[in-house]
Amino acid sequence: MTKSGSKPVNPPLWLLAELTYRCPLHCAYCANPLNLGDPDDELSTDDWFRVLKEGRDLGAVQLGFSGGEPLMRKDLEQLVAHAKGLGYYTNLITSAVGLNEKRILALKEAGLDHIQISFQSADPDLSDAIAGKRHAFEHKKSMFKAVKDNGFPMVMNVVITRQNIESIEAIMALAIELEADFVELATSQYYGWALHNRDALLPSQSQIEEAEAKVNAIRYSQQGIGPKFIFVTPDYHESRPKPCMSGWGNIFLNIAPDGKALPCHSAAMLDLPHPNVKEHSLSYIWQESESFNHFRGFDWMREPCRSCNEKENDFGGCRCQAMLLTGDPANADPVCSKSPHHHVIEEAVAKANQGCHSAALARTVKNSQIILSVKP
Ligand code: FES
């Protein structure tokens, strides 16, 4: 084990393979970066084989296939089989658009352990409107059933925003109808595209409180039977930041479609020399690179984090959120009420509490450029 400063570097337990930023959906809450790069620069199958092997050698045990939409990659089944052979626990994070019975069987045969399918609403019209794709809802439902019938543990993921928070009971009823095993009702995180749309997406305090009460009432009525519901409230409504990624360069390693290795899915926008797996080994990247060591541990912290007795719980929050909202990633995450920049969060919440008057902008990619368009 090599050292960073005086502390040993933990293994990257969780590897996230963002296979592509291409996606058939246009969700306004997408947290992908604004600059999606050139799809022709995506890692090849052989590149991924090497990276997955190096990740396993470093100690990674869990592997997520994500995107964009990972089903857009025709070699997904090959990558799953390779990962399984290396001993990973594999998880596919998908919209199910592009999935069919044949691919489900092929993924099963390849050894995939787990599938998470995203839904946008329990109402077909609203769901298709949020996703920006007609008939996506019915397809997702039928694929959810087919995946379940093939014996996969099923996770339903629903990003909660102003557009669907008031129908959270109907979303939970859908999860019960589809016999989901786990349901993540996670409020949107405001990065990338979602930050552009924050005013249109961020729920008010009363909407959060009402939704939480509904979730708790349904949980209580379940008496331990049916899906396990997890409700994640937005950090904007908290006074302490989330321990983002469980600490920078601590357990999480993200590989972007073009091979950039990142300590989180948003880090590419930070002004750091992001190493690429096309040029460096994963071992060098994880243990030695400037990017992964920059915010590792606690030595980089300024006040109020440096002397804070909660720093080992939250690691100063999220470096990307600090950059996006204060202009400097070394600042405390402004979600923290001790941050001198906390007013930017309070202002956003005050706006949300007053009601929203903006339209969300759909995520659209054309010739690798994102085009803004107004979604009703
Ligand atoms: Fe980058 Fe939180 S998303 S550190």
Tab-separated table of C-alpha atoms and ligand atoms in Angstrom:
chain	number	residue	atom	x	y	z
A	1	MET	CA	0.000	0.000	0.000
A	2	THR	CA	1.435	3.413	-0.935
A	3	LYS	CA	1.057	6.551	1.107
A	4	SER	CA	-0.482	9.954	0.579
A	5	GLY	CA	1.194	12.289	3.055
A	6	SER	CA	1.449	10.156	6.200
A	7	LYS	CA	-1.808	8.234	5.775
A	8	PRO	CA	-2.285	4.953	3.910
A	9	VAL	CA	-4.550	5.167	0.851
A	10	ASN	CA	-7.661	3.002	1.085
A	11	PRO	CA	-8.594	0.832	-1.896
A	12	PRO	CA	-11.250	2.240	-4.272
A	13	LEU	CA	-14.064	-0.055	-3.199
A	14	TRP	CA	-16.594	1.278	-5.681
A	15	LEU	CA	-15.782	1.779	-9.340
A	16	LEU	CA	-18.303	3.608	-11.516
A	17	ALA	CA	-17.895	3.035	-15.252
A	18	GLU	CA	-19.650	5.843	-17.120
A	19	LEU	CA	-19.646	4.034	-20.441
A	20	THR	CA	-21.137	6.852	-22.522
A	21	TYR	CA	-22.805	10.224	-22.127
A	22	ARG	CA	-25.129	9.356	-25.036
A	23	CYS	CA	-28.720	8.999	-23.833
A	24	PRO	CA	-32.114	8.635	-25.509
A	25	LEU	CA	-33.776	10.673	-22.744
A	26	HIS	CA	-33.702	14.425	-22.121
A	27	CYS	CA	-34.260	14.733	-18.367
A	28	ALA	CA	-33.981	18.288	-17.116
A	29	TYR	CA	-32.520	17.028	-13.811
A	30	CYS	CA	-29.551	15.278	-15.462
A	31	ALA	CA	-26.355	15.715	-13.440
A	32	ASN	CA	-24.048	14.919	-16.358
A	33	PRO	CA	-21.546	17.690	-17.130
A	34	LEU	CA	-22.492	20.473	-19.527
A	35	ASN	CA	-19.581	19.623	-21.778
A	36	LEU	CA	-20.254	16.040	-22.828
A	37	GLY	CA	-17.158	15.752	-24.986
A	38	ASP	CA	-16.917	13.879	-28.271
A	39	PRO	CA	-18.691	10.476	-28.417
A	40	ASP	CA	-15.885	9.321	-30.758
A	41	ASP	CA	-13.472	9.629	-27.813
A	42	GLU	CA	-15.224	6.910	-25.775
A	43	LEU	CA	-13.005	4.163	-24.387
A	44	SER	CA	-12.874	1.010	-26.514
A	45	THR	CA	-13.914	-2.422	-25.274
A	46	ASP	CA	-10.251	-3.365	-24.789
A	47	ASP	CA	-9.585	-0.153	-22.843
A	48	TRP	CA	-12.430	-1.049	-20.493
A	49	PHE	CA	-11.194	-4.642	-20.111
A	50	ARG	CA	-7.811	-3.314	-18.957
A	51	VAL	CA	-9.296	-0.663	-16.658
A	52	LEU	CA	-11.652	-3.145	-14.992
A	53	LYS	CA	-8.765	-5.541	-14.362
A	54	GLU	CA	-6.626	-2.744	-12.893
A	55	GLY	CA	-9.540	-1.647	-10.695
A	56	ARG	CA	-9.985	-5.150	-9.348
A	57	ASP	CA	-6.241	-5.465	-8.705
A	58	LEU	CA	-6.479	-2.259	-6.653
A	59	GLY	CA	-9.232	-3.775	-4.506
A	60	ALA	CA	-12.453	-2.517	-6.121
A	61	VAL	CA	-15.319	-4.912	-5.394
A	62	GLN	CA	-18.435	-3.145	-6.653
A	63	LEU	CA	-18.803	-1.985	-10.238
A	64	GLY	CA	-21.599	0.227	-11.550
A	65	PHE	CA	-22.265	0.559	-15.296
A	66	SER	CA	-23.737	3.985	-15.827
A	67	GLY	CA	-23.894	6.876	-18.266
A	68	GLY	CA	-25.703	8.563	-20.055
A	69	GLU	CA	-27.438	5.350	-20.964
A	70	PRO	CA	-25.078	2.353	-20.732
A	71	LEU	CA	-27.373	0.283	-22.983
A	72	MET	CA	-26.235	2.521	-25.863
A	73	ARG	CA	-22.971	0.564	-25.750
A	74	LYS	CA	-23.300	-2.587	-27.861
A	75	ASP	CA	-20.459	-4.207	-25.889
A	76	LEU	CA	-22.253	-3.874	-22.525
A	77	GLU	CA	-22.832	-7.632	-22.222
A	78	GLN	CA	-19.146	-8.295	-22.999
A	79	LEU	CA	-18.074	-5.804	-20.332
A	80	VAL	CA	-20.426	-7.360	-17.778
A	81	ALA	CA	-19.073	-10.847	-18.521
A	82	HIS	CA	-15.498	-9.612	-18.200
A	83	ALA	CA	-16.273	-7.865	-14.897
A	84	LYS	CA	-18.010	-10.939	-13.544
A	85	GLY	CA	-14.988	-13.056	-14.440
A	86	LEU	CA	-12.823	-10.665	-12.444
A	87	GLY	CA	-15.050	-11.124	-9.392
A	88	TYR	CA	-16.909	-7.789	-9.264
A	89	TYR	CA	-20.435	-7.367	-7.917
A	90	THR	CA	-22.009	-5.671	-10.943
A	91	ASN	CA	-24.852	-3.172	-11.114
A	92	LEU	CA	-26.520	-1.702	-14.210
A	93	ILE	CA	-27.944	1.802	-13.764
A	94	THR	CA	-30.342	2.339	-16.645
A	95	SER	CA	-33.470	4.055	-17.941
A	96	ALA	CA	-34.457	0.696	-19.559
A	97	VAL	CA	-34.818	2.491	-22.902
A	98	GLY	CA	-32.887	0.184	-25.227
A	99	LEU	CA	-33.603	-2.866	-23.071
A	100	ASN	CA	-35.534	-5.873	-24.385
A	101	GLU	CA	-36.080	-9.490	-23.360
A	102	LYS	CA	-33.136	-10.677	-25.439
A	103	ARG	CA	-30.731	-8.254	-23.776
A	104	ILE	CA	-32.068	-9.101	-20.315
A	105	LEU	CA	-31.286	-12.770	-20.963
A	106	ALA	CA	-27.867	-11.903	-22.369
A	107	LEU	CA	-27.081	-9.744	-19.332
A	108	LYS	CA	-28.216	-12.541	-17.034
A	109	GLU	CA	-26.016	-15.002	-18.883
A	110	ALA	CA	-23.099	-12.566	-18.677
A	111	GLY	CA	-23.466	-12.645	-14.896
A	112	LEU	CA	-24.975	-9.219	-14.121
A	113	ASP	CA	-25.965	-9.118	-10.436
A	114	HIS	CA	-28.308	-6.187	-10.117
A	115	ILE	CA	-30.348	-3.708	-12.187
A	116	GLN	CA	-31.623	-0.275	-11.219
A	117	ILE	CA	-34.290	1.243	-13.466
A	118	SER	CA	-35.204	4.917	-13.305
A	119	PHE	CA	-38.788	6.167	-13.428
A	120	GLN	CA	-39.856	9.792	-13.654
A	121	SER	CA	-43.452	9.607	-12.409
A	122	ALA	CA	-46.358	7.170	-11.949
A	123	ASP	CA	-48.353	9.137	-14.508
A	124	PRO	CA	-47.508	8.004	-18.065
A	125	ASP	CA	-47.918	11.450	-19.644
A	126	LEU	CA	-45.933	13.288	-16.987
A	127	SER	CA	-43.281	10.566	-16.993
A	128	ASP	CA	-42.817	10.783	-20.764
A	129	ALA	CA	-42.804	14.594	-20.595
A	130	ILE	CA	-40.060	14.640	-17.937
A	131	ALA	CA	-38.021	12.032	-19.816
A	132	GLY	CA	-38.629	13.783	-23.133
A	133	LYS	CA	-39.521	10.475	-24.801
A	134	ARG	CA	-42.932	9.224	-25.850
A	135	HIS	CA	-44.053	5.767	-24.674
A	136	ALA	CA	-40.977	5.452	-22.430
A	137	PHE	CA	-43.157	4.883	-19.351
A	138	GLU	CA	-44.965	1.788	-20.699
A	139	HIS	CA	-41.678	0.351	-21.917
A	140	LYS	CA	-40.046	0.903	-18.514
A	141	LYS	CA	-42.952	-0.852	-16.797
A	142	SER	CA	-42.790	-3.880	-19.036
A	143	MET	CA	-38.996	-4.100	-18.741
A	144	PHE	CA	-39.210	-3.765	-14.954
A	145	LYS	CA	-41.510	-6.806	-14.880
A	146	ALA	CA	-39.291	-8.755	-17.288
A	147	VAL	CA	-36.182	-8.002	-15.249
A	148	LYS	CA	-37.942	-9.086	-12.088
A	149	ASP	CA	-39.190	-12.280	-13.793
A	150	ASN	CA	-35.571	-13.089	-14.621
A	151	GLY	CA	-34.677	-13.129	-10.949
A	152	PHE	CA	-32.744	-9.869	-10.610
A	153	PRO	CA	-33.101	-7.929	-7.357
A	154	MET	CA	-34.972	-4.841	-8.537
A	155	VAL	CA	-34.268	-1.264	-7.583
A	156	MET	CA	-36.532	1.516	-8.778
A	157	ASN	CA	-34.954	4.952	-8.764
A	158	VAL	CA	-37.043	8.104	-8.999
A	159	VAL	CA	-35.449	11.555	-9.016
A	160	ILE	CA	-37.805	13.770	-7.041
A	161	THR	CA	-38.308	17.375	-8.162
A	162	ARG	CA	-41.062	19.992	-8.058
A	163	GLN	CA	-42.579	18.234	-11.079
A	164	ASN	CA	-43.368	14.967	-9.280
A	165	ILE	CA	-43.012	15.495	-5.526
A	166	GLU	CA	-46.714	16.028	-4.941
A	167	SER	CA	-47.510	12.658	-6.503
A	168	ILE	CA	-45.033	10.722	-4.375
A	169	GLU	CA	-47.823	8.464	-3.031
A	170	ALA	CA	-48.715	7.375	-6.575
A	171	ILE	CA	-45.038	6.687	-7.285
A	172	MET	CA	-44.873	4.491	-4.182
A	173	ALA	CA	-48.068	2.688	-5.247
A	174	LEU	CA	-46.455	1.970	-8.623
A	175	ALA	CA	-43.393	0.518	-6.872
A	176	ILE	CA	-45.631	-1.724	-4.779
A	177	GLU	CA	-47.599	-2.812	-7.897
A	178	LEU	CA	-44.339	-3.665	-9.702
A	179	GLU	CA	-42.995	-5.517	-6.643
A	180	ALA	CA	-39.793	-3.506	-6.477
A	181	ASP	CA	-37.337	-4.662	-3.831
A	182	PHE	CA	-35.806	-1.255	-3.108
A	183	VAL	CA	-37.017	2.194	-4.096
A	184	GLU	CA	-34.809	5.266	-4.011
A	185	LEU	CA	-36.854	8.450	-3.888
A	186	ALA	CA	-33.908	10.775	-4.210
A	187	THR	CA	-34.370	14.492	-4.632
A	188	SER	CA	-32.351	15.965	-7.458
A	189	GLN	CA	-28.709	16.901	-6.872
A	190	TYR	CA	-27.850	20.262	-8.383
A	191	TYR	CA	-24.873	19.668	-10.645
A	192	GLY	CA	-24.411	19.967	-14.399
A	193	TRP	CA	-27.660	20.246	-16.229
A	194	ALA	CA	-29.724	20.125	-13.030
A	195	LEU	CA	-27.997	23.227	-11.653
A	196	HIS	CA	-29.072	25.127	-14.762
A	197	ASN	CA	-32.622	24.114	-13.948
A	198	ARG	CA	-32.439	24.486	-10.174
A	199	ASP	CA	-35.148	27.113	-9.824
A	200	ALA	CA	-37.565	24.915	-11.742
A	201	LEU	CA	-36.631	21.716	-9.889
A	202	LEU	CA	-35.929	22.532	-6.233
A	203	PRO	CA	-38.960	21.706	-4.046
A	204	SER	CA	-40.073	24.082	-1.308
A	205	GLN	CA	-39.666	23.271	2.390
A	206	SER	CA	-43.383	22.530	2.732
A	207	GLN	CA	-43.311	20.205	-0.287
A	208	ILE	CA	-40.429	18.279	1.307
A	209	GLU	CA	-42.184	18.042	4.657
A	210	GLU	CA	-45.457	16.862	3.088
A	211	ALA	CA	-43.653	14.289	0.938
A	212	GLU	CA	-41.726	12.966	3.928
A	213	ALA	CA	-44.957	12.587	5.929
A	214	LYS	CA	-46.565	10.661	3.025
A	215	VAL	CA	-43.538	8.374	2.705
A	216	ASN	CA	-43.568	7.665	6.440
A	217	ALA	CA	-47.320	6.946	6.430
A	218	ILE	CA	-46.968	4.415	3.611
A	219	ARG	CA	-43.938	2.813	5.262
A	220	TYR	CA	-45.956	2.437	8.459
A	221	SER	CA	-48.929	0.867	6.637
A	222	GLN	CA	-46.642	-1.676	4.926
A	223	GLN	CA	-45.965	-3.480	8.226
A	224	GLY	CA	-42.658	-4.739	6.896
A	225	ILE	CA	-44.130	-6.101	3.642
A	226	GLY	CA	-43.204	-4.871	0.142
A	227	PRO	CA	-40.511	-2.556	-1.162
A	228	LYS	CA	-38.024	-0.852	1.127
A	229	PHE	CA	-38.390	2.891	0.478
A	230	ILE	CA	-35.466	5.267	0.893
A	231	PHE	CA	-36.296	8.977	0.773
A	232	VAL	CA	-33.316	11.292	0.285
A	233	THR	CA	-34.076	14.954	0.941
A	234	PRO	CA	-32.122	17.701	-0.857
A	235	ASP	CA	-29.021	18.913	0.949
A	236	TYR	CA	-30.187	22.473	0.217
A	237	HIS	CA	-32.763	21.996	2.964
A	238	GLU	CA	-30.153	20.828	5.511
A	239	SER	CA	-27.776	22.790	7.753
A	240	ARG	CA	-24.874	20.357	7.400
A	241	PRO	CA	-23.408	19.077	4.117
A	242	LYS	CA	-23.485	15.509	2.868
A	243	PRO	CA	-20.235	13.509	3.197
A	244	CYS	CA	-19.855	13.595	-0.572
A	245	MET	CA	-18.335	10.394	-2.013
A	246	SER	CA	-17.525	9.429	1.615
A	247	GLY	CA	-14.527	11.720	1.218
A	248	TRP	CA	-12.432	12.659	-1.815
A	249	GLY	CA	-10.336	9.749	-3.124
A	250	ASN	CA	-11.470	7.594	-0.215
A	251	ILE	CA	-13.588	4.752	-1.637
A	252	PHE	CA	-15.012	5.975	-4.973
A	253	LEU	CA	-13.422	6.055	-8.425
A	254	ASN	CA	-15.315	7.307	-11.477
A	255	ILE	CA	-14.201	6.695	-15.054
A	256	ALA	CA	-15.769	9.103	-17.565
A	257	PRO	CA	-16.592	7.896	-21.094
A	258	ASP	CA	-13.405	9.421	-22.559
A	259	GLY	CA	-11.212	7.739	-19.934
A	260	LYS	CA	-10.767	10.623	-17.503
A	261	ALA	CA	-10.436	9.175	-14.005
A	262	LEU	CA	-12.314	11.315	-11.501
A	263	PRO	CA	-12.902	11.236	-7.731
A	264	CYS	CA	-16.596	11.926	-8.411
A	265	HIS	CA	-18.935	12.243	-11.397
A	266	SER	CA	-18.660	16.066	-11.519
A	267	ALA	CA	-14.966	16.628	-10.869
A	268	ALA	CA	-14.057	17.215	-14.534
A	269	MET	CA	-15.145	20.839	-14.167
A	270	LEU	CA	-12.600	21.459	-11.378
A	271	ASP	CA	-9.321	23.049	-12.406
A	272	LEU	CA	-7.187	19.972	-11.689
A	273	PRO	CA	-4.927	17.895	-13.986
A	274	HIS	CA	-7.384	15.008	-14.474
A	275	PRO	CA	-5.440	11.885	-15.425
A	276	ASN	CA	-6.722	9.642	-18.207
A	277	VAL	CA	-6.669	5.831	-18.133
A	278	LYS	CA	-5.457	5.937	-21.755
A	279	GLU	CA	-2.172	7.383	-20.443
A	280	HIS	CA	-1.783	6.174	-16.861
A	281	SER	CA	-2.349	3.030	-14.835
A	282	LEU	CA	-5.263	3.091	-12.410
A	283	SER	CA	-2.817	2.365	-9.596
A	284	TYR	CA	-0.830	5.550	-10.349
A	285	ILE	CA	-4.043	7.539	-10.742
A	286	TRP	CA	-5.571	6.388	-7.471
A	287	GLN	CA	-2.489	6.464	-5.307
A	288	GLU	CA	-0.152	9.077	-6.756
A	289	SER	CA	-1.963	11.529	-9.016
A	290	GLU	CA	-2.289	15.186	-8.037
A	291	SER	CA	-6.015	15.118	-8.759
A	292	PHE	CA	-6.847	12.252	-6.386
A	293	ASN	CA	-4.576	13.550	-3.626
A	294	HIS	CA	-5.647	17.188	-3.856
A	295	PHE	CA	-8.588	17.001	-1.433
A	296	ARG	CA	-7.740	13.673	0.188
A	297	GLY	CA	-7.755	13.697	3.995
A	298	PHE	CA	-8.026	16.950	5.945
A	299	ASP	CA	-4.821	18.923	5.322
A	300	TRP	CA	-6.314	20.916	2.417
A	301	MET	CA	-9.088	22.362	4.594
A	302	ARG	CA	-9.521	26.016	5.441
A	303	GLU	CA	-11.648	27.436	8.204
A	304	PRO	CA	-14.384	26.826	9.213
A	305	CYS	CA	-13.752	23.162	8.239
A	306	ARG	CA	-10.171	22.917	9.540
A	307	SER	CA	-11.077	23.300	13.213
A	308	CYS	CA	-14.601	21.866	12.930
A	309	ASN	CA	-15.361	18.908	15.185
A	310	GLU	CA	-17.691	17.478	12.491
A	311	LYS	CA	-15.110	17.344	9.693
A	312	GLU	CA	-14.583	13.595	10.070
A	313	ASN	CA	-18.322	13.073	9.529
A	314	ASP	CA	-18.849	15.236	6.444
A	315	PHE	CA	-15.328	15.883	5.029
A	316	GLY	CA	-16.302	19.541	4.492
A	317	GLY	CA	-19.122	18.444	2.166
A	318	CYS	CA	-18.887	18.475	-1.605
A	319	ARG	CA	-15.904	20.012	-3.465
A	320	CYS	CA	-17.902	20.370	-6.675
A	321	GLN	CA	-20.788	22.124	-4.951
A	322	ALA	CA	-18.285	24.478	-3.252
A	323	MET	CA	-16.839	25.289	-6.686
A	324	LEU	CA	-20.192	25.722	-8.398
A	325	LEU	CA	-21.678	27.939	-5.695
A	326	THR	CA	-18.671	29.807	-4.240
A	327	GLY	CA	-16.159	29.719	-7.101
A	328	ASP	CA	-13.510	27.835	-5.064
A	329	PRO	CA	-13.569	24.075	-4.391
A	330	ALA	CA	-11.439	24.492	-1.253
A	331	ASN	CA	-14.204	26.427	0.478
A	332	ALA	CA	-16.616	24.730	2.839
A	333	ASP	CA	-19.676	23.369	1.062
A	334	PRO	CA	-22.113	26.317	1.363
A	335	VAL	CA	-24.848	23.934	2.512
A	336	CYS	CA	-23.134	24.122	5.916
A	337	SER	CA	-24.637	26.833	8.099
A	338	LYS	CA	-21.085	27.593	9.359
A	339	SER	CA	-19.976	28.526	5.818
A	340	PRO	CA	-19.655	32.259	5.104
A	341	HIS	CA	-21.326	31.459	1.746
A	342	HIS	CA	-24.370	29.740	3.267
A	343	HIS	CA	-26.542	32.659	2.110
A	344	VAL	CA	-26.416	31.337	-1.499
A	345	ILE	CA	-28.245	28.226	-0.325
A	346	GLU	CA	-30.694	30.224	1.770
A	347	GLU	CA	-31.477	32.425	-1.235
A	348	ALA	CA	-32.159	29.402	-3.470
A	349	VAL	CA	-34.429	27.856	-0.828
A	350	ALA	CA	-36.249	31.165	-0.277
A	351	LYS	CA	-36.934	31.303	-4.026
A	352	ALA	CA	-38.222	27.730	-3.969
A	353	ASN	CA	-40.438	28.540	-0.999
A	354	GLN	CA	-41.962	31.482	-2.857
A	355	GLY	CA	-43.007	29.262	-5.778
A	356	CYS	CA	-41.428	28.540	-9.112
A	357	HIS	CA	-41.975	30.592	-12.223
A	358	SER	CA	-39.335	29.089	-14.509
A	359	ALA	CA	-39.543	26.269	-17.037
A	360	ALA	CA	-37.103	23.377	-16.912
A	361	LEU	CA	-34.816	23.058	-19.898
A	362	ALA	CA	-34.517	19.621	-21.466
A	363	ARG	CA	-31.067	18.061	-21.836
A	364	THR	CA	-30.408	17.704	-25.533
A	365	VAL	CA	-27.278	16.671	-27.313
A	366	LYS	CA	-26.728	17.410	-30.965
A	367	ASN	CA	-23.331	17.066	-32.618
A	368	SER	CA	-21.897	16.840	-29.085
A	369	GLN	CA	-23.312	20.226	-28.153
A	370	ILE	CA	-26.094	20.685	-25.646
A	371	ILE	CA	-28.962	22.686	-27.090
A	372	LEU	CA	-31.299	24.492	-24.752
A	373	SER	CA	-34.974	24.033	-25.348
A	374	VAL	CA	-37.941	24.885	-23.208
A	375	LYS	CA	-39.907	22.020	-21.745
A	376	PRO	CA	-43.478	22.789	-20.732
B	1	FES	FE1	-17.705	16.166	-6.716
B	1	FES	FE2	-19.254	16.070	-4.497
B	1	FES	S1	-19.864	15.779	-6.580
B	1	FES	S2	-17.071	16.141	-4.637
